[in-house]
Short mmCIF file of C-alpha atoms and ligand atoms in Angstrom, two decimals:
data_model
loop_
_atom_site.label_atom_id
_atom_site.label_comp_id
_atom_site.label_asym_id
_atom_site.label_seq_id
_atom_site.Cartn_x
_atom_site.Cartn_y
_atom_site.Cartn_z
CA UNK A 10 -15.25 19.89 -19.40
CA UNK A 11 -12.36 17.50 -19.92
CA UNK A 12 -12.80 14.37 -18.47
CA UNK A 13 -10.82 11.56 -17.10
CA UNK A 14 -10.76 7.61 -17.02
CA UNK A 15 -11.61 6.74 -13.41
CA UNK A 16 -10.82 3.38 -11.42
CA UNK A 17 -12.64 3.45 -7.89
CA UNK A 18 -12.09 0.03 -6.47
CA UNK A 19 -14.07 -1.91 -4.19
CA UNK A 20 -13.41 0.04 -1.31
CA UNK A 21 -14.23 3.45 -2.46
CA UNK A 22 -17.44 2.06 -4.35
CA UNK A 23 -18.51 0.85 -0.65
CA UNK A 24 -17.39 1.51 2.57
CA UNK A 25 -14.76 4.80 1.23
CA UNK A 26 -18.23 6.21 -0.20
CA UNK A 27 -17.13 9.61 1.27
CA UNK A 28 -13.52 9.43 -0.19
CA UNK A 29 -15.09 8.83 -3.99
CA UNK A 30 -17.96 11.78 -3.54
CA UNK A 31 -16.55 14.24 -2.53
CA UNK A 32 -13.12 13.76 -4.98
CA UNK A 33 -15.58 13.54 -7.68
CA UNK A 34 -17.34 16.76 -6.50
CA UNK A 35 -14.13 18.52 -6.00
CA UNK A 36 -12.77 17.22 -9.29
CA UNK A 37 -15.90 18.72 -11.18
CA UNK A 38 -15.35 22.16 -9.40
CA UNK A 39 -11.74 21.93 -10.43
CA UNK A 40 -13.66 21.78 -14.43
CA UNK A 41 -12.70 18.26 -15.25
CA UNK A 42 -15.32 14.97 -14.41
CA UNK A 43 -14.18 11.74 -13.54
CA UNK A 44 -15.53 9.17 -15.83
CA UNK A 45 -15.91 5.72 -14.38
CA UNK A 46 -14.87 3.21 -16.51
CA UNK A 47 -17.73 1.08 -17.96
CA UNK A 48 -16.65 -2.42 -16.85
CA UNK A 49 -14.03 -3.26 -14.01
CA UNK A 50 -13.14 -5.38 -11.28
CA UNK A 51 -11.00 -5.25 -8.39
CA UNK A 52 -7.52 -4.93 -8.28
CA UNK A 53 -6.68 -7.80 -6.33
CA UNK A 54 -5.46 -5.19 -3.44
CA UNK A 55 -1.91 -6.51 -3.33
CA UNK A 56 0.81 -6.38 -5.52
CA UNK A 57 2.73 -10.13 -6.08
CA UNK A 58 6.27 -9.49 -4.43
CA UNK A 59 7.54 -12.98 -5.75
CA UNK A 60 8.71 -12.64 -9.79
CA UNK A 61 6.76 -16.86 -10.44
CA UNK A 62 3.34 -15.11 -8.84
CA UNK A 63 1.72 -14.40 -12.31
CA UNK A 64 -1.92 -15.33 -10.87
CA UNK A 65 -1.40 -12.02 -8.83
CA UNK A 66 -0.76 -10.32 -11.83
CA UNK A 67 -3.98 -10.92 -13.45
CA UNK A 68 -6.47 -9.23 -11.50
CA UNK A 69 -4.22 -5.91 -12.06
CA UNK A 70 -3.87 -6.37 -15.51
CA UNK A 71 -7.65 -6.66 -16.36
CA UNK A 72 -8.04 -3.77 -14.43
CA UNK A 73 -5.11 -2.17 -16.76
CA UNK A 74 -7.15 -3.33 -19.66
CA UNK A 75 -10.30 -2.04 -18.86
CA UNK A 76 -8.78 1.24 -18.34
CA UNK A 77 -7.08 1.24 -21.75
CA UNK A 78 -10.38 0.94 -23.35
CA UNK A 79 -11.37 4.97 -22.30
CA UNK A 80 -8.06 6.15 -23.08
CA UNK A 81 -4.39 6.33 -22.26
CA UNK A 82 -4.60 6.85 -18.35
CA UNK A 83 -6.57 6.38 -15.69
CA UNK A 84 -6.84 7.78 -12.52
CA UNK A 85 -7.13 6.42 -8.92
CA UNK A 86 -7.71 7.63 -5.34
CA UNK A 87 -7.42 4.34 -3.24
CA UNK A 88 -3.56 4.45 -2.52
CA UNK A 89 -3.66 0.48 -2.67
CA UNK A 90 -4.90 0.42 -5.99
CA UNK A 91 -3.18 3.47 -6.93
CA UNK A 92 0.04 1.27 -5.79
CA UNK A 93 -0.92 -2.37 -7.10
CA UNK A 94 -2.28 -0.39 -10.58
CA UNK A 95 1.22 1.28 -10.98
CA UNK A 96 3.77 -1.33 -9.85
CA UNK A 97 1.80 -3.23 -12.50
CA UNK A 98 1.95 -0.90 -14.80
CA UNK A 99 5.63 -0.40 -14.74
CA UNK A 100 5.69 -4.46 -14.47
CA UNK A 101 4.23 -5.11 -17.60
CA UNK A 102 6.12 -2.15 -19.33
CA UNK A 103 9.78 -4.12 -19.04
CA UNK A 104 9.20 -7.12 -18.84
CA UNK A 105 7.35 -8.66 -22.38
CA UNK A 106 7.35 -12.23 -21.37
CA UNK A 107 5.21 -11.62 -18.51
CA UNK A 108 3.11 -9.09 -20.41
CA UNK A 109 2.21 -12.16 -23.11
CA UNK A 110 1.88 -14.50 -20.81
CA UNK A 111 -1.07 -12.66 -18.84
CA UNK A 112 -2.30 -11.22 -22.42
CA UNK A 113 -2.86 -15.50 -23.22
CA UNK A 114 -4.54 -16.45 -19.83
CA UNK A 115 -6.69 -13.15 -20.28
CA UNK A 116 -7.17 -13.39 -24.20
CA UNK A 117 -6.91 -9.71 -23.78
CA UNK A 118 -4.39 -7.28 -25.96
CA UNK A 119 -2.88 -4.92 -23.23
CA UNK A 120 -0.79 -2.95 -24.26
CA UNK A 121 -0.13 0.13 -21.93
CA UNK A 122 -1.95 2.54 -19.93
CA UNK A 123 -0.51 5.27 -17.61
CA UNK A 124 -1.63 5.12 -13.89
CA UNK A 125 -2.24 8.86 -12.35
CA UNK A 126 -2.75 9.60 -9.23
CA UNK A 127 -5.45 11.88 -8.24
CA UNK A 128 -2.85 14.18 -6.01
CA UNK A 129 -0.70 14.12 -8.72
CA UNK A 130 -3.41 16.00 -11.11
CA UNK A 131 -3.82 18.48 -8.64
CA UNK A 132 -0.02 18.98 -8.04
CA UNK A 133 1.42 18.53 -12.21
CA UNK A 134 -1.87 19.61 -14.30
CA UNK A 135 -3.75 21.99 -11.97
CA UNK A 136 -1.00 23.17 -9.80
CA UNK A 137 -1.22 25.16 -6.09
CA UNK A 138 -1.44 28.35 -7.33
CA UNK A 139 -4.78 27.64 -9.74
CA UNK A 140 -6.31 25.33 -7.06
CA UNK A 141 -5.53 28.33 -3.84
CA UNK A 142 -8.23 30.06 -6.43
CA UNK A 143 -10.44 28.41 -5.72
CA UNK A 144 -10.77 27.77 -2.11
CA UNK A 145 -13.53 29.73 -0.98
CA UNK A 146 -13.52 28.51 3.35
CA UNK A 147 -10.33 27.88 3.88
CA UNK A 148 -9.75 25.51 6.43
CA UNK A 149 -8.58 26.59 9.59
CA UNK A 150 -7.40 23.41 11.21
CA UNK A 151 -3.90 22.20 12.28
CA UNK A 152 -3.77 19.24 9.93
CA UNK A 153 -1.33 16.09 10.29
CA UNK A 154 -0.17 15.11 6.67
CA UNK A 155 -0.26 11.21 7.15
CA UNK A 156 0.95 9.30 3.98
CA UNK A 157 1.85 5.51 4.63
CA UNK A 158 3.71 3.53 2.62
CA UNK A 159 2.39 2.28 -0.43
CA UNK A 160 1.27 6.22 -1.77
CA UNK A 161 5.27 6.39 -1.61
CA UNK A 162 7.00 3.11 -1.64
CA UNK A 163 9.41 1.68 -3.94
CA UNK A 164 10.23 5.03 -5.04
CA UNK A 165 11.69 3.55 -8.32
CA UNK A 166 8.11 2.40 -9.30
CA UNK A 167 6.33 4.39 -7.77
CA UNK A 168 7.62 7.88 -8.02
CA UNK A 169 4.62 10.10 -6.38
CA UNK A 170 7.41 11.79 -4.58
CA UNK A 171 10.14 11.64 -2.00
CA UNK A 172 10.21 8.43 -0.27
CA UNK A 173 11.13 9.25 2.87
CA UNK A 174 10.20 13.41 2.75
CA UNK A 175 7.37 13.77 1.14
CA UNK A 176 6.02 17.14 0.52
CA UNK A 177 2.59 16.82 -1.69
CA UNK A 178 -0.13 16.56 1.25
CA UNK A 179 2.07 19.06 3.11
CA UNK A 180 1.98 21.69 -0.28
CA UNK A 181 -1.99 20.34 -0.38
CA UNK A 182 -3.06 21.61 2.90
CA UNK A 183 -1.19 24.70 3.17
CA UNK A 184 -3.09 25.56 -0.28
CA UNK A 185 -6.56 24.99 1.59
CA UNK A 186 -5.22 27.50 4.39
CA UNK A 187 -4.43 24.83 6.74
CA UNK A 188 -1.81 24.70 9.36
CA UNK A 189 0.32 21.83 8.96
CA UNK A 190 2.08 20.02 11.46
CA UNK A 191 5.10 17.97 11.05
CA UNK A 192 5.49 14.48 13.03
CA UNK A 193 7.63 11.57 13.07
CA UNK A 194 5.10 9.03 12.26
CA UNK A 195 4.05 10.28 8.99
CA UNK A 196 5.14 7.89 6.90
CA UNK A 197 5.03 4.71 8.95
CA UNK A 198 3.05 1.62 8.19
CA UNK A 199 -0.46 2.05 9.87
CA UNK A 200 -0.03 -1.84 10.34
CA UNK A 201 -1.96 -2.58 7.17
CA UNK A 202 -3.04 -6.42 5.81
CA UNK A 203 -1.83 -6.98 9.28
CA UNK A 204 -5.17 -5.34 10.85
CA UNK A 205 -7.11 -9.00 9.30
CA UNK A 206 -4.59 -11.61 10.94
CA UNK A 207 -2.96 -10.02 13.81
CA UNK A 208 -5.26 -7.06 14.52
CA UNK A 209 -3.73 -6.38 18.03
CA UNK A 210 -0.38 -5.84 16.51
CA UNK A 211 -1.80 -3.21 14.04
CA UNK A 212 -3.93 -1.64 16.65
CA UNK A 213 -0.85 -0.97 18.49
CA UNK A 214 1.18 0.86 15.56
CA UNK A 215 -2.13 2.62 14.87
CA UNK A 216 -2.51 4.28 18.18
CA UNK A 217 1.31 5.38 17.85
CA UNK A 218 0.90 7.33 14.91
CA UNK A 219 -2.29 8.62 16.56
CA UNK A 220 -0.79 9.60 19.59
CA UNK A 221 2.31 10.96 17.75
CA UNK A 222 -0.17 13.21 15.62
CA UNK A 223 -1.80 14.42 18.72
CA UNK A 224 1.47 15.79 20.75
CA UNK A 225 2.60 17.24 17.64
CA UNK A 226 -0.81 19.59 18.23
CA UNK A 227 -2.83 18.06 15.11
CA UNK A 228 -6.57 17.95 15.36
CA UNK A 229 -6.89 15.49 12.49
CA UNK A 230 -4.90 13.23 10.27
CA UNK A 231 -5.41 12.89 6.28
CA UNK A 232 -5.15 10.19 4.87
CA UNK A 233 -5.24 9.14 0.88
CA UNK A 234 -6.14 5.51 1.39
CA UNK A 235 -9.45 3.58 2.44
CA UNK A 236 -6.28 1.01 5.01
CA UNK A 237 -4.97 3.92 6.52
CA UNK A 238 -8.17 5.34 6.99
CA UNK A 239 -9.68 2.40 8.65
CA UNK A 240 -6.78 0.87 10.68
CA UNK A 241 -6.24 4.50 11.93
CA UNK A 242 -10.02 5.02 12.89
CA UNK A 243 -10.82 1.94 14.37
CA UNK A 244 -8.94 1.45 17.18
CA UNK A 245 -9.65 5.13 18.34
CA UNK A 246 -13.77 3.11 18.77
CA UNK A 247 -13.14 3.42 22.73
CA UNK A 248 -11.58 6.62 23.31
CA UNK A 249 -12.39 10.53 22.85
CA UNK A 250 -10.21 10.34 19.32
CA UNK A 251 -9.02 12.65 16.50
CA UNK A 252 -11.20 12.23 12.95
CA UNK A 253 -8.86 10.65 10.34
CA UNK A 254 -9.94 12.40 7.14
CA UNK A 255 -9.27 11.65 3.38
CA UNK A 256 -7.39 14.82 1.77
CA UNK A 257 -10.42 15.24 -0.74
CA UNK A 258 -13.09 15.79 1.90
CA UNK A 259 -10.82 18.46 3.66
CA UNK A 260 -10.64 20.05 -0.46
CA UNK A 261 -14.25 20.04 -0.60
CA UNK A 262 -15.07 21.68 2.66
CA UNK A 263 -12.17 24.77 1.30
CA UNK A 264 -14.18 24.29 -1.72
CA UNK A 265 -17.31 25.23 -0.38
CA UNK A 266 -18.77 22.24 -1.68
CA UNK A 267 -20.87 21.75 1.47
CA UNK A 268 -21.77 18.67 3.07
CA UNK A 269 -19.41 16.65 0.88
CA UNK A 270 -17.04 16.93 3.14
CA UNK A 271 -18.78 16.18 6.17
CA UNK A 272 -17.04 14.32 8.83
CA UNK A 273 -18.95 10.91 9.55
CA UNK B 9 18.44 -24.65 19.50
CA UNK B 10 21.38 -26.25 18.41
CA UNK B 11 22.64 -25.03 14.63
CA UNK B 12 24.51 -26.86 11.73
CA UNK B 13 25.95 -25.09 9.22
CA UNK B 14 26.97 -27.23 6.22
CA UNK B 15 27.93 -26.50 2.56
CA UNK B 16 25.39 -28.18 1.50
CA UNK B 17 22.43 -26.05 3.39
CA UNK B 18 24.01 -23.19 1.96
CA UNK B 19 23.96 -24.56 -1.96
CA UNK B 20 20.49 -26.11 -1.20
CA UNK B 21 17.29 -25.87 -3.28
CA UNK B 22 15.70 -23.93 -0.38
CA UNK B 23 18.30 -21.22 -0.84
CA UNK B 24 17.94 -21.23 -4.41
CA UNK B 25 13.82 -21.61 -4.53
CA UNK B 26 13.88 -18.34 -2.18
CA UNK B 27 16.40 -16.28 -4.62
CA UNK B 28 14.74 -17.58 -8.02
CA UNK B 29 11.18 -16.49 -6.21
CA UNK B 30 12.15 -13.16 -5.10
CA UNK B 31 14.94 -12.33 -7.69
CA UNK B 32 17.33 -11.38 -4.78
CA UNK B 33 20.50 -12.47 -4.10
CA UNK B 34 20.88 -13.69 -0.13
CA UNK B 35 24.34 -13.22 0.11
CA UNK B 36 24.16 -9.27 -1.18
CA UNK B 37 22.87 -8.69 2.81
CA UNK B 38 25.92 -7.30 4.92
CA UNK B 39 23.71 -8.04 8.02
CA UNK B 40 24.40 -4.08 8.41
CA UNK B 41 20.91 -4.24 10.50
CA UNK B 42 19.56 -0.87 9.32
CA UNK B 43 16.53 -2.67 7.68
CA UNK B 44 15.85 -3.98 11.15
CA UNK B 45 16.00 -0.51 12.60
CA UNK B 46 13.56 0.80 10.86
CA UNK B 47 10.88 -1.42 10.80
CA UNK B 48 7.77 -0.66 12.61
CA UNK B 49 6.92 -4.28 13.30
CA UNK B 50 10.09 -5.47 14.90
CA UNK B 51 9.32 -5.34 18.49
CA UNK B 52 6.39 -7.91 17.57
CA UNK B 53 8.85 -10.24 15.88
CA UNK B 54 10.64 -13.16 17.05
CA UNK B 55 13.81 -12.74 14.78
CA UNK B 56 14.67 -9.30 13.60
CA UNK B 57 14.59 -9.23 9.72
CA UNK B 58 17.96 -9.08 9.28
CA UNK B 59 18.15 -12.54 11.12
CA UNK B 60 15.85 -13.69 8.76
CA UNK B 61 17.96 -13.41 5.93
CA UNK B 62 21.14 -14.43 7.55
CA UNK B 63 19.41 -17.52 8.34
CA UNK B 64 18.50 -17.95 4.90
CA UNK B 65 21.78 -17.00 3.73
CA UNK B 66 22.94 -20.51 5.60
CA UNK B 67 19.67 -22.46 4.14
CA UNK B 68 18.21 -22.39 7.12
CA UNK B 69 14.65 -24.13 6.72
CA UNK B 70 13.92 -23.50 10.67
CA UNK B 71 13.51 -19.47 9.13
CA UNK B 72 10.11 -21.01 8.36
CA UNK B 73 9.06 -21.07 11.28
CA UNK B 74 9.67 -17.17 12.58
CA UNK B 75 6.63 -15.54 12.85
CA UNK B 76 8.50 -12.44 11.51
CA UNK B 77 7.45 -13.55 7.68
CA UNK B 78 4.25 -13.35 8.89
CA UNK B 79 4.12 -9.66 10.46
CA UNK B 80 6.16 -8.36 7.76
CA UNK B 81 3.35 -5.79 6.50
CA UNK B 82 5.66 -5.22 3.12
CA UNK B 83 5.78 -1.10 3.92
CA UNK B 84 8.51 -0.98 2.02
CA UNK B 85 10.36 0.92 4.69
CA UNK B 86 13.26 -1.49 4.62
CA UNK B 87 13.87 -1.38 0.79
CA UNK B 88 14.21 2.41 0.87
CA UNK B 89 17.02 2.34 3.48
CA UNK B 90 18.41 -1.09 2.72
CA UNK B 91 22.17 0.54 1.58
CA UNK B 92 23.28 -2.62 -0.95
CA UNK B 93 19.83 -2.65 -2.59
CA UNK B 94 18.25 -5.70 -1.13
CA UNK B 95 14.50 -5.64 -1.70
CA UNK B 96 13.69 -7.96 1.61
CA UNK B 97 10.17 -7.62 1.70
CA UNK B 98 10.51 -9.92 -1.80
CA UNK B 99 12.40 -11.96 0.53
CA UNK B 100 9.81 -12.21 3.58
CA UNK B 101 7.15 -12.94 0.17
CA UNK B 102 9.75 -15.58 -1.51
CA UNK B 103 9.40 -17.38 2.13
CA UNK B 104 5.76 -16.80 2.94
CA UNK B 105 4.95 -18.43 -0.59
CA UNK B 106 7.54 -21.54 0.38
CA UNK B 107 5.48 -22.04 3.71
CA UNK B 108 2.28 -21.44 1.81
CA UNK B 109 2.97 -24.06 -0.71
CA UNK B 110 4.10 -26.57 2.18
CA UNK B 111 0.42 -25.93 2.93
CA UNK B 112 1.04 -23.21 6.12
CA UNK B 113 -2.61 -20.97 6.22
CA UNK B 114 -2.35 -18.15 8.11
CA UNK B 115 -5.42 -16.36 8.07
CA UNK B 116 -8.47 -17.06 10.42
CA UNK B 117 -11.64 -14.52 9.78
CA UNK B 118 -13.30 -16.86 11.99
CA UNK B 119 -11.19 -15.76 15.23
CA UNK B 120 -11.83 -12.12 14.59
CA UNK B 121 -13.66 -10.07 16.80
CA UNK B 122 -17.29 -10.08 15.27
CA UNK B 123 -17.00 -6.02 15.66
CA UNK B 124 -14.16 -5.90 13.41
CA UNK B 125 -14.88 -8.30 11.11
CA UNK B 126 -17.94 -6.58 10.25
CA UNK B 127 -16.27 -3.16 9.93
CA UNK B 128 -13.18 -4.21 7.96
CA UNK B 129 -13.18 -2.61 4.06
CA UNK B 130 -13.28 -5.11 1.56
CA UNK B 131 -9.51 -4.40 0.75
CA UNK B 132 -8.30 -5.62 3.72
CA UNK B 133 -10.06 -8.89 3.15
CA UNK B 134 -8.67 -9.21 -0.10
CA UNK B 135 -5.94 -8.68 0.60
CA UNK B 136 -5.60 -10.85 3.79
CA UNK B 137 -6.36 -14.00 1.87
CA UNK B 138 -4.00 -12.98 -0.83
CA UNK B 139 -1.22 -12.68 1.70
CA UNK B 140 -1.86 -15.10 4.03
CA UNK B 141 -3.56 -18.20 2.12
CA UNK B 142 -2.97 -19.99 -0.67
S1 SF4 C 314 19.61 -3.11 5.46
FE1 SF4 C 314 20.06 -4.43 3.67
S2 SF4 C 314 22.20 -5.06 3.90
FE2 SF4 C 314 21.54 -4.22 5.88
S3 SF4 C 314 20.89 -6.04 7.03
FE3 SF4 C 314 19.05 -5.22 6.05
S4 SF4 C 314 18.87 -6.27 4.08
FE4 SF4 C 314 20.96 -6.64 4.86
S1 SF4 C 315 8.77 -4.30 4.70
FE1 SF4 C 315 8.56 -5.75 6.40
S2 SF4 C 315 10.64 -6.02 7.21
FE2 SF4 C 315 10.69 -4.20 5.90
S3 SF4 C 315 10.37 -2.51 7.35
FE3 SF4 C 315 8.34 -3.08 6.53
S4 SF4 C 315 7.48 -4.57 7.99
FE4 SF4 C 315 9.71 -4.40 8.40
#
């Protein structure tokens, strides 16, 4: 079975429990195992926007390190790391000064490591056609593809796909037998770091996207990050709502990997 | 509020501190708006982004005081629409670190609803402090 570096992140090794079990489940189904790397930390969940922030940079960069000891990728889930991991990544790839700078504070030799997505495995190394194989119940929901920002955004970093129309969750849940439905709020900001400072505000986007998912006929949203997840969830706590589900518990319910997917 | 503009606002270190920071140039902004369009946080925000960097264009240090640095959730919306390249979420960063250095906190856990504090993933808290403290 071929494995793969893996980088969880705080979230997913805590409250995103579901989101890391049942990709790992899935992801041995598929044939290949996700290998947790021996020693890491988190990310620092945020990536420095100013160029003279190289404390921000370090937390990243360990993480970068630690994954270069299994190999020459690593794979995340947790669209914040996925986006902090990568941004870093492509960072430390062009510009040297910073890259020896961090390497000194650390008094650790990275060098490079390539930062995967788990969506993109299942899109670039498995493909549609190999995974629609394998789907045993397919799911017979109307699905709303939901993807944020930092999955996509800055597209030159980044590069999961099209900034502004995406297509990979779409292409995802059609393969599980899903219906998909298309809605205007699919990739705006769920109100993210905003949800700890000014959690009214983010509340209020939140229940936008919600309510934009709903009229558009969806009877869930899927998500690929532990923010989205929560900011989206949490301010349904009052009201008859609509689960917000990560994309690999959907793939293990098609699967047949039962329970795994279980909505909590 | 009554405004000077002077030469030497607009050649000031504050102008210069906020380009060097976020590697952007202030005067590349046409003040076209469309960044402001788009953003999901702008009817929350006192000055619409693009105000925010035409203030800053004119060295501005009042800017400091918008709340709009602060609701800026750097979705990156902005920068994929922005048509002559301007990456302003560096430039809502560039001036959150200024006002963070001048010793501006923003965050309070303590004034969160006990409820949500106790449900929000660690991430969020991380990241919270990394945004809004220094
Ligand atoms: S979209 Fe770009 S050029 Fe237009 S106002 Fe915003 S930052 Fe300036
Ligand atoms: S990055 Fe900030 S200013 Fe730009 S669209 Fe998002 S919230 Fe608005």
């Amino acid at each position: 079975m071929m494995s793969i570096p893996y980088f969880p992140g705080c979230t997913l090794s805590t409250q995103a429990r579901d989101y890391d079990s049942s990709a790992r489940a899935v992801a041995r189904a598929l044939g290949f195992e996700l290998v947790e790397l021996t020693d890491w930390q988190c990310c620092g969940a945020t990536f420095p926007l100013t160029l003279d922030d190289s404390m921000a940079l370090i937390a990243p960069t360990r993480v970068l390190y630690q994954a270069q000891q299994s190999g020459e990728r690593v794979v995340t889930l947790c669209a914040i790391c996925f986006h902090v991991l990568r941004r870093a990544q492509a960072l430390l790839a062009r510009d040297r000064a910073m890259l020896e700078r961090i390497n000194w504070f650390t008094g650790q030799e990275y060098q490079g490591v390539r930062v995967v997505h788990f969506l993109e495995i299942l899109r670039d190394e498995i493909g549609w056609e190999a995974l629609r194989a394998h789907v045993r119940c397919p799911i017979s929901m109307r699905l709303a593809p939901y993807y944020g920002c930092l999955l996509l955004r800055p597209h030159n970093e980044i590069g999961l796909d099209d900034p502004e129309q995406p297509t990979i969750l779409h292409d995802l849940l059609r393969t599980l037998g899903a219906e998909v439905v298309d809605f205007p709020y699919s990739i705006e900001c769920c109100g993210s770091y905003l949800t700890v400072k000014d959690p009214r505000i983010s509340e209020t986007l939140a229940l936008e996207i919600v309510a934009s998912a709903r009229e558009s006929g969806a009877q869930a949203i899927v998500t690929a990050c532990p923010l989205c997840q929560f900011n989206l969830t949490y301010p349904q706590r009052n009201s008859d709502g609509i689960p917000i589900l990560y994309f690999t518990q959907l793939m293990a319910e098609a699967l047949g990997l039962s329970g795994l997917g279980e909505v909590r | 509020m009554r405004i000077v503009i002077s030469a030497d606002k607009i050649h000031s270190d504050f102008v210069r501190q906020i380009e060097e920071s976020s590697g952007q140039l202030l005067l590349a902004c046409n003040q076209c708006g469309k960044c402001s369009a788009g953003c999901p946080v702008v009817a929350a925000m006192d000055l619409l982004p693009n105000q925010v960097i035409r203030l800053a264009q004119l060295g501005m240090e009042e800017v400091l005081e918008s709340n709009t640095l602060w609701l800026c959730a750097s979705c990156l919306t902005c920068v994929t629409r922005c048509p002559k390249g301007v990456d302003l979420p560096r430039l809502m960063e560039a001036l959150r670190v200024i006002a963070l250095r001048r010793g501006v906190t923003k965050l309070d856990l303590s004034a969160l609803p006990p409820e949500l504090l106790k449900a929000l993933p660690q991430l969020a808290i991380v990241g919270g402090y990394r945004k809004y403290v220094k």
